[in-house]
Amino acid sequence: MKFNRILLTAGLSVFSLNAFSAAFQLAEHSASGLGRAFAGDAAIAENASVVARNPALMSQFTENQLSIVGTFVLPDVSLEGESAPAYSSAEAIDDDSIAPNAFVPAAYYLMPIDDKVAVGFGVFSNFGLATDFPEDYDAGQIAGKTEIVTVNFNASASYKVTDALTIAAGLNFIYAEAEVTRHAGVGFPVYLQANFGSTLGVTSDTEAVYLEGDDTGFGWNIGLAYDLDENSRFGFHYRSSTDIAFDGEYSNELPAVLGGLEGVVLPGSLNLELPAMAEFSGSHQLNEKYGLHYSINWTQWSSFEQLEAYVEGSDTAVFSKTENFSNSFRYSIGGDYQLNEQTKLRAGIAYDKTPTDPNHLSISIPDTDRVWLSAGATYAFSDSSTIDLGVTIIKGKERTFVESDNLGGEWEYTSQGDAALVAAQYNYAF
């Protein structure tokens, strides 16, 4: 009996780590790119944000460039309960807002050294997520709070090989932090009452897991840009994967009689690989007013096969979950129109394919295929000072799926995930 109790507690303590099982990639690097749904971003040299999307484009600038960006993410992610275990109900697990609003900042600076060499620096994020459920949510074992924040400090250099070809390489220092909390939910007290004759003080909002940690890692990136002629350019950019080991604190409030920690804090860790990414883009100036741009983005999510969590003193994973992600692609096309000397207008559309396995969906991040509809503009205050604005509406497909907890409870949901993105960017050349 004691062995079974310890297994039960260990399961409750780590079941929530599948919160990381959904895609959590960020593309919000610039307001200028957002206005085109980021179409052509590895081939367009508009401002210093090229440091993030393709530093080979730094060779196109003859002056120092500074860009500061802020993007507001306004998600609308809802869950409609379809069915629940007997001790709950479908209506009780409805939730119309599981993802909080977020602000994603970024800053870039590039400096031409001579007519062949340029260097650039950027601070931005490629990955992040946040979902938050009430502490007394019925399906507390699969809900709770999940948050991951990453910051990428990137330094790159470009070299103009010929008038047409430029190559670039960079080094990335990545800081990441994460927090995961889960609660017992309504099922665990019912289980305890039925099997032990008492709930042992456990309620639906009893904290079953608290895991927080941070880590740093290194990665690299390479890029190239090729001018087919004065009106057409192709670009390619690759960013390597980065291994992150979230080392920090692990605890729970479960009673000691079940093998719980009763709030005692232990060192804990979770390993996560931030996947490699690549982008191919084309940009074509059709005439003095119209430009056409497109991109294909690839993310190596296939490296994300399973999650394993450990506590200090054990070489055996206390949790292992198969994720079976697939490599994903994003396709975008957009254009711009030079309205007058001061104003350029943009628009774009993109299709973003989810990497998730239909057999391993999670309410923590109910990911889905998405369509981006974007528009934006640039206004030039002077030859050296401009501002970009961008807005995007993201529409996600509706999905119905079942997620099981460690007590065998099955929770069926229909999820709908939409969002609005609004970004502003200031650029200064000197």
C-alpha positions as MATLAB code, in Angstrom:
seq = 'MKFNRILLTAGLSVFSLNAFSAAFQLAEHSASGLGRAFAGDAAIAENASVVARNPALMSQFTENQLSIVGTFVLPDVSLEGESAPAYSSAEAIDDDSIAPNAFVPAAYYLMPIDDKVAVGFGVFSNFGLATDFPEDYDAGQIAGKTEIVTVNFNASASYKVTDALTIAAGLNFIYAEAEVTRHAGVGFPVYLQANFGSTLGVTSDTEAVYLEGDDTGFGWNIGLAYDLDENSRFGFHYRSSTDIAFDGEYSNELPAVLGGLEGVVLPGSLNLELPAMAEFSGSHQLNEKYGLHYSINWTQWSSFEQLEAYVEGSDTAVFSKTENFSNSFRYSIGGDYQLNEQTKLRAGIAYDKTPTDPNHLSISIPDTDRVWLSAGATYAFSDSSTIDLGVTIIKGKERTFVESDNLGGEWEYTSQGDAALVAAQYNYAF';
ca = [
       0.000    0.000    0.000;
       2.804    2.419    0.883;
       4.453    1.784   -2.496;
       1.194    2.563   -4.323;
       0.726    5.752   -2.302;
       4.201    6.982   -3.248;
       3.535    6.250   -6.909;
       0.244    8.144   -6.702;
       1.911   11.182   -5.163;
       4.790   11.099   -7.650;
       2.294   10.984  -10.502;
       0.357   13.968   -9.170;
       3.579   15.867   -8.656;
       4.739   15.664  -12.256;
       1.708   15.058  -14.442;
       1.522   18.748  -15.219;
       4.827   18.939  -16.989;
       3.050   18.193  -20.245;
       2.261   21.904  -20.110;
       5.309   22.249  -22.325;
       3.934   19.804  -24.877;
       2.359   22.431  -27.139;
       4.104   24.802  -29.504;
       5.345   27.958  -27.794;
       7.280   29.694  -30.559;
       7.210   33.485  -30.918;
       7.546   35.366  -34.198;
       6.951   38.879  -32.849;
      10.317   40.424  -33.703;
       9.224   43.668  -35.411;
       6.212   45.830  -36.170;
       7.314   46.231  -39.786;
       7.342   42.451  -40.228;
       4.042   42.019  -38.395;
       2.314   44.257  -40.956;
       3.189   41.689  -43.671;
       2.531   38.612  -41.487;
       6.373   38.403  -41.509;
       6.412   37.557  -45.217;
       9.834   38.127  -46.753;
      11.518   38.941  -43.450;
      14.758   37.104  -44.296;
      15.113   39.138  -47.520;
      13.887   42.670  -46.663;
      16.320   45.234  -45.270;
      14.086   47.922  -43.764;
      15.503   48.501  -40.269;
      17.739   47.029  -37.560;
      15.314   44.146  -36.816;
      17.163   42.224  -39.559;
      19.489   41.174  -36.705;
      16.749   38.741  -35.597;
      15.500   37.505  -38.972;
      18.660   37.516  -41.149;
      21.822   39.407  -40.143;
      23.215   39.004  -43.675;
      20.922   41.920  -44.554;
      23.045   44.232  -42.398;
      25.246   44.755  -45.471;
      22.425   46.772  -47.071;
      22.845   49.651  -44.604;
      25.370   52.479  -44.813;
      24.453   54.106  -41.479;
      24.068   52.887  -37.911;
      20.526   51.711  -37.205;
      18.568   51.495  -33.941;
      15.136   49.869  -33.614;
      12.978   49.522  -30.507;
       9.853   47.332  -30.656;
       6.887   46.570  -28.437;
       4.223   43.986  -29.298;
       1.000   43.488  -27.364;
      -0.419   39.956  -27.536;
      -4.155   39.774  -26.818;
      -5.146   36.087  -26.844;
      -8.682   34.740  -26.884;
      -8.285   31.063  -26.005;
     -11.421   29.344  -24.764;
     -12.380   25.836  -23.671;
     -15.848   24.360  -23.794;
     -16.363   21.235  -21.737;
     -17.928   18.338  -23.645;
     -17.807   15.654  -20.934;
     -16.255   15.087  -17.517;
     -15.964   12.346  -14.875;
     -19.006   11.679  -12.666;
     -17.674   13.888   -9.844;
     -17.668   16.952  -12.143;
     -19.648   18.204  -15.142;
     -19.026   19.492  -18.645;
     -20.275   22.967  -17.658;
     -17.885   23.147  -14.699;
     -14.805   22.920  -16.929;
     -15.768   25.692  -19.339;
     -13.213   28.498  -19.362;
     -13.373   31.455  -21.730;
      -9.956   32.955  -21.011;
      -7.015   30.681  -20.163;
      -4.209   32.789  -21.662;
      -3.356   36.215  -20.181;
      -2.410   39.254  -22.230;
       1.311   39.713  -22.786;
       3.840   42.356  -23.855;
       6.831   41.270  -25.970;
       9.642   43.861  -26.237;
      12.690   43.805  -28.502;
      15.615   46.074  -29.354;
      18.258   46.029  -32.104;
      21.360   47.956  -33.094;
      23.533   47.483  -36.159;
      26.697   49.238  -37.254;
      28.451   49.095  -40.652;
      32.219   48.882  -40.145;
      33.132   49.466  -43.783;
      31.649   48.649  -47.194;
      31.977   44.906  -46.545;
      31.616   44.252  -42.801;
      28.771   45.070  -40.413;
      27.985   44.003  -36.847;
      24.684   43.918  -35.012;
      23.212   43.217  -31.611;
      19.693   42.261  -30.612;
      17.623   41.444  -27.542;
      14.413   39.556  -28.357;
      12.528   36.333  -27.685;
      11.905   33.276  -29.861;
       9.887   31.212  -27.353;
       7.373   31.903  -24.598;
       4.010   30.857  -23.231;
       1.550   31.509  -20.418;
      -1.718   29.877  -19.379;
      -3.480   30.263  -16.048;
      -6.472   28.394  -14.600;
      -8.235   29.042  -11.254;
      -6.704   27.181   -8.291;
     -10.010   25.368   -7.609;
     -10.573   24.368  -11.258;
     -12.225   20.931  -11.369;
      -9.623   19.423  -13.697;
      -6.790   20.799  -11.593;
      -4.449   17.915  -12.390;
      -4.188   18.962  -16.044;
      -4.640   22.727  -15.610;
      -2.991   25.225  -13.225;
      -0.392   27.817  -14.227;
       2.228   27.323  -16.904;
       4.702   30.011  -17.856;
       7.967   30.045  -19.774;
       9.930   33.171  -20.694;
      13.068   33.262  -22.849;
      15.335   36.168  -23.740;
      17.828   35.891  -26.598;
      20.931   38.112  -26.573;
      22.281   37.919  -30.118;
      25.529   39.284  -31.584;
      26.109   38.851  -35.324;
      28.521   39.931  -38.037;
      28.049   40.034  -41.798;
      30.536   40.024  -44.662;
      29.800   41.136  -48.208;
      31.504   38.528  -50.383;
      30.475   40.113  -53.685;
      28.139   42.909  -54.714;
      25.360   40.304  -54.804;
      26.212   37.869  -51.982;
      26.482   38.503  -48.240;
      27.021   35.909  -45.513;
      26.595   36.265  -41.753;
      27.044   34.366  -38.509;
      26.078   35.021  -34.917;
      26.228   33.789  -31.337;
      23.160   33.584  -29.076;
      23.101   33.671  -25.285;
      19.669   32.585  -24.047;
      18.193   33.067  -20.605;
      15.056   31.055  -19.797;
      12.848   30.740  -16.749;
       9.745   28.654  -16.143;
       7.061   28.121  -13.529;
       4.555   25.275  -13.317;
       1.867   24.832  -10.671;
      -0.903   22.226  -10.518;
      -3.611   21.409   -7.989;
      -5.378   18.259   -6.820;
      -8.687   19.021   -8.573;
     -12.023   17.610   -7.494;
     -11.100   14.011   -8.342;
      -8.277   13.507   -5.865;
     -10.303   14.156   -2.662;
     -12.984   11.810   -4.026;
     -10.344    9.147   -4.643;
      -8.900    9.536   -1.139;
     -12.321    9.361    0.508;
     -13.167    6.177   -1.382;
      -9.837    4.442   -0.748;
      -8.717    5.777    2.648;
     -12.000    6.787    4.254;
     -10.812   10.404    4.483;
      -9.651   13.191    2.216;
      -6.601   13.588    4.524;
      -7.098   17.338    4.351;
      -6.680   17.473    0.574;
      -9.051   19.834   -1.238;
      -9.435   20.671   -4.912;
      -7.072   23.645   -4.586;
      -4.319   21.781   -2.711;
      -1.071   22.386   -4.552;
       0.036   19.085   -6.075;
       3.122   20.480   -7.760;
       5.176   23.624   -7.746;
       8.179   23.693  -10.029;
      10.163   26.779  -10.933;
      13.618   27.187  -12.348;
      15.870   28.968  -14.777;
      18.902   28.294  -16.917;
      21.068   29.743  -19.665;
      22.271   28.245  -22.910;
      24.167   29.064  -26.077;
      23.270   28.733  -29.726;
      24.417   30.012  -33.095;
      22.895   31.334  -36.281;
      23.977   31.784  -39.901;
      22.457   33.711  -42.781;
      22.956   34.674  -46.380;
      21.416   37.186  -48.744;
      21.665   37.159  -52.530;
      20.605   39.997  -54.818;
      19.334   38.536  -58.078;
      19.184   42.074  -59.429;
      18.503   45.539  -58.066;
      14.811   44.682  -57.543;
      14.901   41.071  -56.319;
      16.584   39.473  -53.327;
      16.552   36.031  -51.700;
      17.473   35.373  -48.090;
      18.091   32.381  -45.859;
      18.560   32.236  -42.098;
      19.159   29.301  -39.740;
      19.125   29.369  -35.941;
      20.438   26.346  -33.999;
      18.668   24.440  -31.233;
      19.550   25.154  -27.590;
      19.434   22.799  -24.624;
      17.906   24.276  -21.480;
      17.921   22.546  -18.067;
      15.496   24.319  -15.769;
      17.164   23.934  -12.365;
      15.246   25.285   -9.416;
      12.738   24.358   -6.717;
      10.200   21.553   -6.553;
       7.547   21.036   -3.874;
       3.940   20.046   -3.176;
       1.396   20.361   -0.361;
       0.288   16.735   -0.360;
       0.308   14.939    3.042;
       3.363   12.971    4.147;
       1.248    9.861    4.722;
       0.893    9.692    0.936;
       4.569   10.349    0.367;
       3.933   14.056   -0.172;
       6.281   16.855    0.808;
       3.830   19.022    2.806;
       5.496   22.137    1.407;
       9.110   20.997    1.835;
      11.214   22.304   -1.047;
      13.588   20.034   -2.984;
      15.930   20.771   -5.888;
      14.237   19.800   -9.148;
      14.954   20.022  -12.851;
      13.319   19.707  -16.241;
      15.250   19.429  -19.498;
      13.901   21.140  -22.592;
      15.332   21.613  -26.078;
      14.454   24.856  -27.849;
      14.233   23.696  -31.475;
      16.230   24.824  -34.494;
      14.575   27.185  -36.979;
      15.130   28.137  -40.612;
      13.587   30.675  -42.979;
      13.769   31.149  -46.741;
      12.419   34.409  -48.139;
      12.052   36.274  -51.394;
      11.495   39.992  -51.923;
      10.683   41.624  -55.260;
      10.156   45.314  -55.977;
       7.660   45.163  -58.835;
       7.770   48.898  -59.584;
       8.259   52.189  -57.773;
       5.189   51.620  -55.592;
       4.525   47.883  -55.223;
       6.588   45.171  -53.534;
       5.874   41.431  -53.247;
       7.344   39.247  -50.462;
       7.075   35.648  -49.271;
       8.592   33.235  -46.745;
       8.705   29.593  -45.786;
       9.623   28.956  -42.148;
      10.631   25.572  -40.744;
      10.928   24.575  -37.078;
      12.569   21.312  -35.993;
       9.957   20.290  -33.430;
      10.700   16.612  -34.181;
      13.545   16.887  -31.660;
      10.880   17.366  -28.990;
      10.036   13.692  -28.464;
       9.520   13.435  -24.709;
       9.760   15.256  -21.398;
      11.596   13.976  -18.355;
      11.591   15.459  -14.859;
      14.022   14.654  -12.039;
      14.439   15.410   -8.349;
      17.774   15.522   -6.580;
      19.110   12.171   -5.375;
      17.534   10.060   -8.104;
      18.937    9.088  -11.485;
      15.549    7.769  -12.540;
      13.047   10.151  -14.100;
      10.033   10.682  -11.847;
       8.110   11.604  -14.954;
       8.413   10.670  -18.611;
       5.902   11.614  -21.266;
       6.039   10.996  -25.004;
       5.247   14.122  -27.032;
       5.996   12.986  -30.596;
       6.043   16.481  -32.119;
       6.491   16.836  -35.873;
       8.517   19.397  -37.788;
       6.275   22.319  -38.667;
       6.090   24.813  -41.526;
       4.758   28.344  -41.785;
       3.907   29.902  -45.158;
       3.408   33.631  -45.679;
       2.929   36.076  -48.526;
       2.571   39.828  -48.347;
       3.048   43.101  -50.107;
       3.631   46.781  -49.587;
       2.567   49.972  -51.327;
       4.408   53.304  -51.239;
       1.478   55.656  -50.741;
       3.569   58.807  -50.735;
       7.051   59.971  -49.777;
       6.362   59.570  -46.046;
       3.999   56.577  -45.894;
       4.297   52.925  -46.860;
       1.362   50.525  -46.413;
       1.640   46.762  -45.849;
      -0.564   43.667  -45.766;
       0.019   39.937  -45.546;
      -1.441   36.518  -44.858;
       0.167   33.423  -43.333;
      -0.698   29.811  -42.563;
       0.943   28.397  -39.438;
       0.895   24.602  -39.037;
       0.826   23.168  -35.511;
       3.500   20.577  -34.639;
       1.392   18.841  -31.988;
       0.419   15.177  -32.082;
      -3.397   14.752  -32.032;
      -2.899   11.937  -29.505;
      -1.060   14.180  -27.031;
      -3.076   17.397  -26.865;
      -3.175   19.419  -23.668;
      -5.455   22.138  -22.316;
      -2.405   23.957  -20.978;
      -1.672   25.064  -24.556;
      -4.475   23.838  -26.853;
      -2.443   24.477  -30.003;
      -3.928   24.370  -33.499;
      -3.340   25.381  -37.118;
      -3.621   29.159  -37.515;
      -4.274   31.749  -40.226;
      -2.716   35.218  -39.866;
      -4.330   38.313  -41.425;
      -2.037   41.325  -41.121;
      -1.798   45.002  -42.017;
       0.593   47.807  -41.157;
       2.321   51.000  -42.175;
       5.538   52.996  -41.910;
       5.594   56.748  -41.489;
       8.840   58.683  -42.037;
       9.290   61.745  -39.867;
      12.573   62.416  -41.664;
      15.279   60.580  -43.582;
      16.635   59.244  -40.279;
      13.511   58.745  -38.125;
      10.577   56.405  -38.843;
       7.812   54.623  -36.971;
       6.181   51.298  -37.859;
       2.759   50.071  -36.800;
       1.412   46.558  -37.334;
      -1.712   44.628  -36.434;
      -2.599   40.967  -36.931;
      -5.701   38.891  -36.335;
      -4.943   35.190  -35.791;
      -7.720   32.651  -36.291;
      -7.224   29.118  -34.976;
      -9.102   25.970  -35.922;
     -11.560   24.454  -33.475;
     -10.401   21.140  -31.996;
     -12.126   18.525  -29.851;
      -9.976   16.192  -27.773;
      -9.818   14.169  -24.562;
      -7.126   14.572  -21.925;
      -6.711   12.086  -19.080;
      -5.361   12.709  -15.597;
      -3.352   10.323  -13.412;
      -6.453    9.029  -11.649;
      -7.983    7.823  -14.915;
     -10.404   10.735  -15.227;
     -11.162   11.728  -18.804;
     -11.926   15.359  -19.639;
     -13.253   16.172  -23.101;
     -12.940   19.675  -24.517;
     -13.560   21.712  -27.612;
     -10.928   24.437  -27.857;
     -10.838   27.620  -29.895;
      -7.691   29.725  -30.011;
      -7.634   33.201  -31.573;
      -5.493   36.258  -30.889;
      -4.849   39.861  -31.834;
      -1.339   41.304  -32.094;
      -0.599   45.021  -32.079;
       2.962   46.321  -32.459;
       4.765   49.655  -32.631;
       8.408   50.246  -33.565;
      10.684   53.275  -33.685;
      13.689   53.324  -35.989;
      16.561   55.813  -36.025;
      19.492   56.014  -38.434;
      22.666   57.953  -37.616;
];
